[in-house]
Amino acid sequence: MIKLKSAAQIDLMRTAGKITAGALSYAGQIISEGMTYAELDHEIKKFITDRGAVPTFLNYNGFPASACISVNEEVIHGIPDGRKFKEGDIVSIDVGAYIGGYTGDAANTFGVGRISDEAQRLIDVTKQSFFDGIAKIGPGARIGDISNAIQNTVEHAGFSVIREYVGHGVGRDLHEEPDVPNYGPAGRGPRLYNGMTIAVEPMVCAGRNEIRVLDNGWTVVTCDGSLAAHYENTIAIVDNKVEILTKV
């Protein structure tokens, strides 16, 4: 069942979204060559807890960290550890902050130092596909309108969309109905109504979109070793318009 939110509930989600966005922005500012993945995770956790919130991902279904930190061919759910970032890496950071009974959820992909032109184009297209998707939201729109716009942007650029993992509703729980795929025909799926809060999150590969999960049971990587990028925001539909709750 899709849970529509009241104006008061969306206001609570704005607070969670602001902290989530701040943590993600801060992570992008401090990531650097030689920093360990675990050190970055620690800084993200501290940013969130210093503001009275709780890292949504920590212990979620057993996930052992405060943020998903996925590097290069890692698509999502990367577990931070003692590895160090290197010049030229691209790093997808997915983070959530829970406060006042609600959570935010957002992701972005950052370059470490100087990255290749193709890596930058992948990051840019992934972000653009998000905005092309949410531009379809309006009276009478459906989830499939978002999905189709994302897929068109990605594939027109010569990249591919991950299909096994999708966006989702978000609110009191990190994952609520409905699913928000990043592919598919327009005009399909649930209608979009005022009060809906969803996480739209394109996950894009530079090469083929076949994926596998590592032995740790979490980290998703591209089978062909190609780079992957991730961009996500929590949005609300208010007065038939889009409000990005995790906007920096």
Short mmCIF file of C-alpha atoms in Angstrom, two decimals:
data_model
loop_
_atom_site.label_atom_id
_atom_site.label_comp_id
_atom_site.label_asym_id
_atom_site.label_seq_id
_atom_site.Cartn_x
_atom_site.Cartn_y
_atom_site.Cartn_z
CA MET A 1 0.00 0.00 0.00
CA ILE A 2 1.30 3.44 -0.93
CA LYS A 3 1.43 5.72 2.10
CA LEU A 4 0.47 9.31 1.32
CA LYS A 5 1.97 11.85 3.71
CA SER A 6 0.25 14.82 5.33
CA ALA A 7 1.73 18.32 5.21
CA ALA A 8 3.00 17.83 8.78
CA GLN A 9 4.63 14.52 7.91
CA ILE A 10 6.33 16.00 4.84
CA ASP A 11 7.66 18.78 7.05
CA LEU A 12 9.25 16.15 9.30
CA MET A 13 10.75 14.55 6.21
CA ARG A 14 12.24 17.92 5.24
CA THR A 15 14.25 17.84 8.46
CA ALA A 16 15.50 14.31 7.79
CA GLY A 17 16.19 15.25 4.19
CA LYS A 18 18.22 18.31 5.12
CA ILE A 19 20.53 16.26 7.36
CA THR A 20 20.83 13.54 4.72
CA ALA A 21 21.75 16.09 2.05
CA GLY A 22 24.23 17.75 4.36
CA ALA A 23 25.96 14.47 5.14
CA LEU A 24 26.23 13.61 1.45
CA SER A 25 27.59 17.03 0.54
CA TYR A 26 30.10 16.89 3.39
CA ALA A 27 31.29 13.46 2.27
CA GLY A 28 31.89 14.77 -1.23
CA GLN A 29 33.92 17.67 0.12
CA ILE A 30 36.26 15.62 2.31
CA ILE A 31 36.84 12.51 0.20
CA SER A 32 40.47 12.44 -0.88
CA GLU A 33 43.27 10.22 -2.06
CA GLY A 34 44.71 8.16 0.80
CA MET A 35 41.60 8.36 3.00
CA THR A 36 40.22 4.93 3.87
CA TYR A 37 36.67 3.96 3.07
CA ALA A 38 36.09 3.36 6.80
CA GLU A 39 37.37 6.83 7.70
CA LEU A 40 34.86 8.40 5.33
CA ASP A 41 32.07 6.28 6.81
CA HIS A 42 33.08 7.45 10.31
CA GLU A 43 32.89 11.09 9.24
CA ILE A 44 29.45 10.58 7.71
CA LYS A 45 28.18 8.91 10.87
CA LYS A 46 29.54 11.75 13.02
CA PHE A 47 27.91 14.38 10.80
CA ILE A 48 24.52 12.68 11.17
CA THR A 49 24.69 11.96 14.90
CA ASP A 50 26.00 15.43 15.72
CA ARG A 51 22.69 16.75 14.39
CA GLY A 52 20.58 14.49 16.56
CA ALA A 53 19.75 11.95 13.88
CA VAL A 54 20.58 8.28 13.40
CA PRO A 55 22.27 6.81 10.31
CA THR A 56 19.41 4.98 8.61
CA PHE A 57 21.59 2.33 7.00
CA LEU A 58 23.52 1.29 10.11
CA ASN A 59 22.37 -2.25 10.98
CA TYR A 60 19.54 -2.02 8.42
CA ASN A 61 18.91 -5.69 7.60
CA GLY A 62 22.37 -6.27 9.06
CA PHE A 63 24.27 -3.71 6.96
CA PRO A 64 27.44 -3.02 9.00
CA ALA A 65 28.08 0.67 8.22
CA SER A 66 26.48 4.12 8.20
CA ALA A 67 26.86 4.67 4.46
CA CYS A 68 27.13 2.57 1.34
CA ILE A 69 30.46 3.48 -0.28
CA SER A 70 30.80 1.90 -3.72
CA VAL A 71 33.95 2.47 -5.80
CA ASN A 72 34.44 2.19 -9.58
CA GLU A 73 32.77 -1.06 -10.73
CA GLU A 74 30.84 -1.33 -7.45
CA VAL A 75 27.28 -0.23 -8.20
CA ILE A 76 25.65 -0.10 -4.76
CA HIS A 77 25.91 -1.44 -1.21
CA GLY A 78 29.67 -1.15 -0.93
CA ILE A 79 30.89 -1.87 2.60
CA PRO A 80 33.47 0.63 3.87
CA ASP A 81 36.71 -0.95 5.07
CA GLY A 82 40.44 -0.26 5.23
CA ARG A 83 40.97 0.22 1.51
CA LYS A 84 42.17 3.67 0.47
CA PHE A 85 40.79 5.94 -2.21
CA LYS A 86 43.06 6.50 -5.20
CA GLU A 87 43.38 9.30 -7.72
CA GLY A 88 40.90 8.69 -10.52
CA ASP A 89 38.42 6.61 -8.50
CA ILE A 90 34.72 7.38 -8.77
CA VAL A 91 32.87 6.84 -5.51
CA SER A 92 29.12 6.40 -5.13
CA ILE A 93 27.98 7.35 -1.63
CA ASP A 94 24.47 6.43 -0.49
CA VAL A 95 23.32 7.77 2.86
CA GLY A 96 20.21 8.24 5.00
CA ALA A 97 19.42 10.10 8.21
CA TYR A 98 16.52 9.14 10.50
CA ILE A 99 14.99 11.73 12.82
CA GLY A 100 11.50 12.54 14.10
CA GLY A 101 10.18 9.21 12.89
CA TYR A 102 11.13 9.72 9.24
CA THR A 103 14.13 9.17 7.01
CA GLY A 104 15.82 10.79 4.06
CA ASP A 105 17.67 8.83 1.39
CA ALA A 106 20.15 10.26 -1.13
CA ALA A 107 23.17 9.28 -3.19
CA ASN A 108 25.74 10.89 -5.45
CA THR A 109 28.91 9.84 -7.24
CA PHE A 110 32.12 11.81 -6.68
CA GLY A 111 35.50 11.75 -8.34
CA VAL A 112 38.73 11.47 -6.37
CA GLY A 113 41.14 14.01 -7.79
CA ARG A 114 41.31 14.02 -11.57
CA ILE A 115 39.06 11.44 -13.24
CA SER A 116 38.71 10.39 -16.87
CA ASP A 117 36.44 12.27 -19.25
CA GLU A 118 34.33 9.15 -19.71
CA ALA A 119 33.92 8.73 -15.94
CA GLN A 120 32.79 12.34 -15.66
CA ARG A 121 30.33 11.86 -18.51
CA LEU A 122 28.91 8.78 -16.75
CA ILE A 123 28.42 10.79 -13.56
CA ASP A 124 26.82 13.68 -15.45
CA VAL A 125 24.44 11.49 -17.45
CA THR A 126 23.35 9.60 -14.34
CA LYS A 127 22.49 12.87 -12.59
CA GLN A 128 20.76 14.27 -15.67
CA SER A 129 18.63 11.15 -16.00
CA PHE A 130 17.27 11.77 -12.49
CA PHE A 131 16.20 15.30 -13.39
CA ASP A 132 14.75 14.17 -16.72
CA GLY A 133 12.75 11.56 -14.81
CA ILE A 134 11.25 13.86 -12.21
CA ALA A 135 10.44 16.44 -14.90
CA LYS A 136 7.67 14.07 -15.99
CA ILE A 137 5.85 14.39 -12.67
CA GLY A 138 2.59 16.31 -12.88
CA PRO A 139 -1.19 15.83 -12.90
CA GLY A 140 -2.06 12.41 -14.31
CA ALA A 141 1.52 11.17 -14.42
CA ARG A 142 2.51 7.61 -13.56
CA ILE A 143 5.64 5.96 -12.17
CA GLY A 144 6.40 4.61 -15.63
CA ASP A 145 6.75 8.14 -16.98
CA ILE A 146 9.71 8.67 -14.63
CA SER A 147 11.16 5.26 -15.47
CA ASN A 148 10.94 5.75 -19.22
CA ALA A 149 12.56 9.18 -19.16
CA ILE A 150 15.50 7.88 -17.10
CA GLN A 151 16.05 4.95 -19.44
CA ASN A 152 15.89 7.14 -22.53
CA THR A 153 18.49 9.58 -21.21
CA VAL A 154 20.87 6.83 -20.14
CA GLU A 155 20.63 4.71 -23.27
CA HIS A 156 20.81 7.71 -25.61
CA ALA A 157 24.19 8.43 -24.02
CA GLY A 158 25.36 4.87 -24.74
CA PHE A 159 25.18 3.66 -21.14
CA SER A 160 22.95 1.01 -19.52
CA VAL A 161 20.52 0.95 -16.62
CA ILE A 162 20.59 -1.54 -13.76
CA ARG A 163 17.30 -3.42 -13.68
CA GLU A 164 17.52 -5.63 -10.60
CA TYR A 165 17.52 -2.68 -8.18
CA VAL A 166 15.06 0.20 -8.26
CA GLY A 167 13.93 3.34 -6.48
CA HIS A 168 11.15 3.14 -3.92
CA GLY A 169 8.74 4.89 -1.62
CA VAL A 170 10.28 6.32 1.53
CA GLY A 171 8.95 7.75 4.79
CA ARG A 172 8.80 6.16 8.20
CA ASP A 173 10.50 3.19 6.58
CA LEU A 174 13.49 3.32 4.26
CA HIS A 175 11.72 1.13 1.70
CA GLU A 176 8.01 1.61 1.14
CA GLU A 177 5.72 1.10 -1.85
CA PRO A 178 5.80 1.84 -4.73
CA ASP A 179 8.84 0.57 -6.60
CA VAL A 180 10.32 3.16 -8.97
CA PRO A 181 12.19 1.35 -11.77
CA ASN A 182 14.74 3.13 -13.93
CA TYR A 183 13.44 1.55 -17.13
CA GLY A 184 10.18 0.60 -18.80
CA PRO A 185 7.34 2.05 -20.86
CA ALA A 186 5.71 5.38 -20.11
CA GLY A 187 2.08 5.46 -19.02
CA ARG A 188 2.38 2.38 -16.80
CA GLY A 189 2.51 1.83 -13.06
CA PRO A 190 0.82 3.61 -10.15
CA ARG A 191 -0.42 7.14 -10.62
CA LEU A 192 1.45 9.90 -8.82
CA TYR A 193 -0.56 11.81 -6.21
CA ASN A 194 0.02 14.70 -3.85
CA GLY A 195 1.51 13.40 -0.61
CA MET A 196 3.64 10.71 -2.24
CA THR A 197 7.27 10.61 -1.13
CA ILE A 198 9.63 8.53 -3.24
CA ALA A 199 13.34 7.97 -3.73
CA VAL A 200 14.25 8.19 -7.41
CA GLU A 201 17.69 6.68 -7.97
CA PRO A 202 19.22 5.91 -11.35
CA MET A 203 22.00 3.31 -11.17
CA VAL A 204 23.95 3.38 -14.41
CA CYS A 205 26.77 1.33 -15.96
CA ALA A 206 29.29 2.50 -18.53
CA GLY A 207 29.24 -0.97 -20.07
CA ARG A 208 26.76 -3.84 -19.93
CA ASN A 209 24.20 -3.93 -17.13
CA GLU A 210 24.84 -7.50 -15.96
CA ILE A 211 25.66 -7.52 -12.24
CA ARG A 212 26.63 -9.91 -9.46
CA VAL A 213 26.76 -9.73 -5.67
CA LEU A 214 30.10 -10.28 -3.94
CA ASP A 215 30.64 -12.96 -1.33
CA ASN A 216 30.00 -10.41 1.46
CA GLY A 217 26.33 -10.68 0.52
CA TRP A 218 25.93 -6.94 -0.05
CA THR A 219 28.16 -5.32 -2.63
CA VAL A 220 26.81 -5.28 -6.19
CA VAL A 221 29.39 -5.02 -8.99
CA THR A 222 29.28 -4.95 -12.78
CA CYS A 223 30.16 -8.30 -14.33
CA ASP A 224 32.28 -6.72 -17.04
CA GLY A 225 34.21 -4.51 -14.60
CA SER A 226 32.86 -1.32 -16.15
CA LEU A 227 32.36 1.82 -14.08
CA ALA A 228 29.03 2.51 -12.40
CA ALA A 229 27.41 5.66 -11.03
CA HIS A 230 24.46 6.33 -8.71
CA TYR A 231 22.37 9.45 -8.14
CA GLU A 232 19.38 9.67 -5.80
CA ASN A 233 17.13 12.10 -4.01
CA THR A 234 14.06 11.80 -1.83
CA ILE A 235 11.24 13.79 -3.38
CA ALA A 236 7.71 14.75 -2.34
CA ILE A 237 4.78 15.65 -4.55
CA VAL A 238 3.19 18.82 -3.17
CA ASP A 239 0.51 20.77 -5.06
CA ASN A 240 1.22 18.59 -8.12
CA LYS A 241 4.83 19.73 -8.16
CA VAL A 242 8.11 18.11 -7.18
CA GLU A 243 9.95 19.11 -4.04
CA ILE A 244 13.40 17.63 -3.56
CA LEU A 245 13.64 16.93 0.17
CA THR A 246 17.33 16.02 0.06
CA LYS A 247 18.48 18.99 -2.00
CA VAL A 248 21.80 20.45 -0.86
#
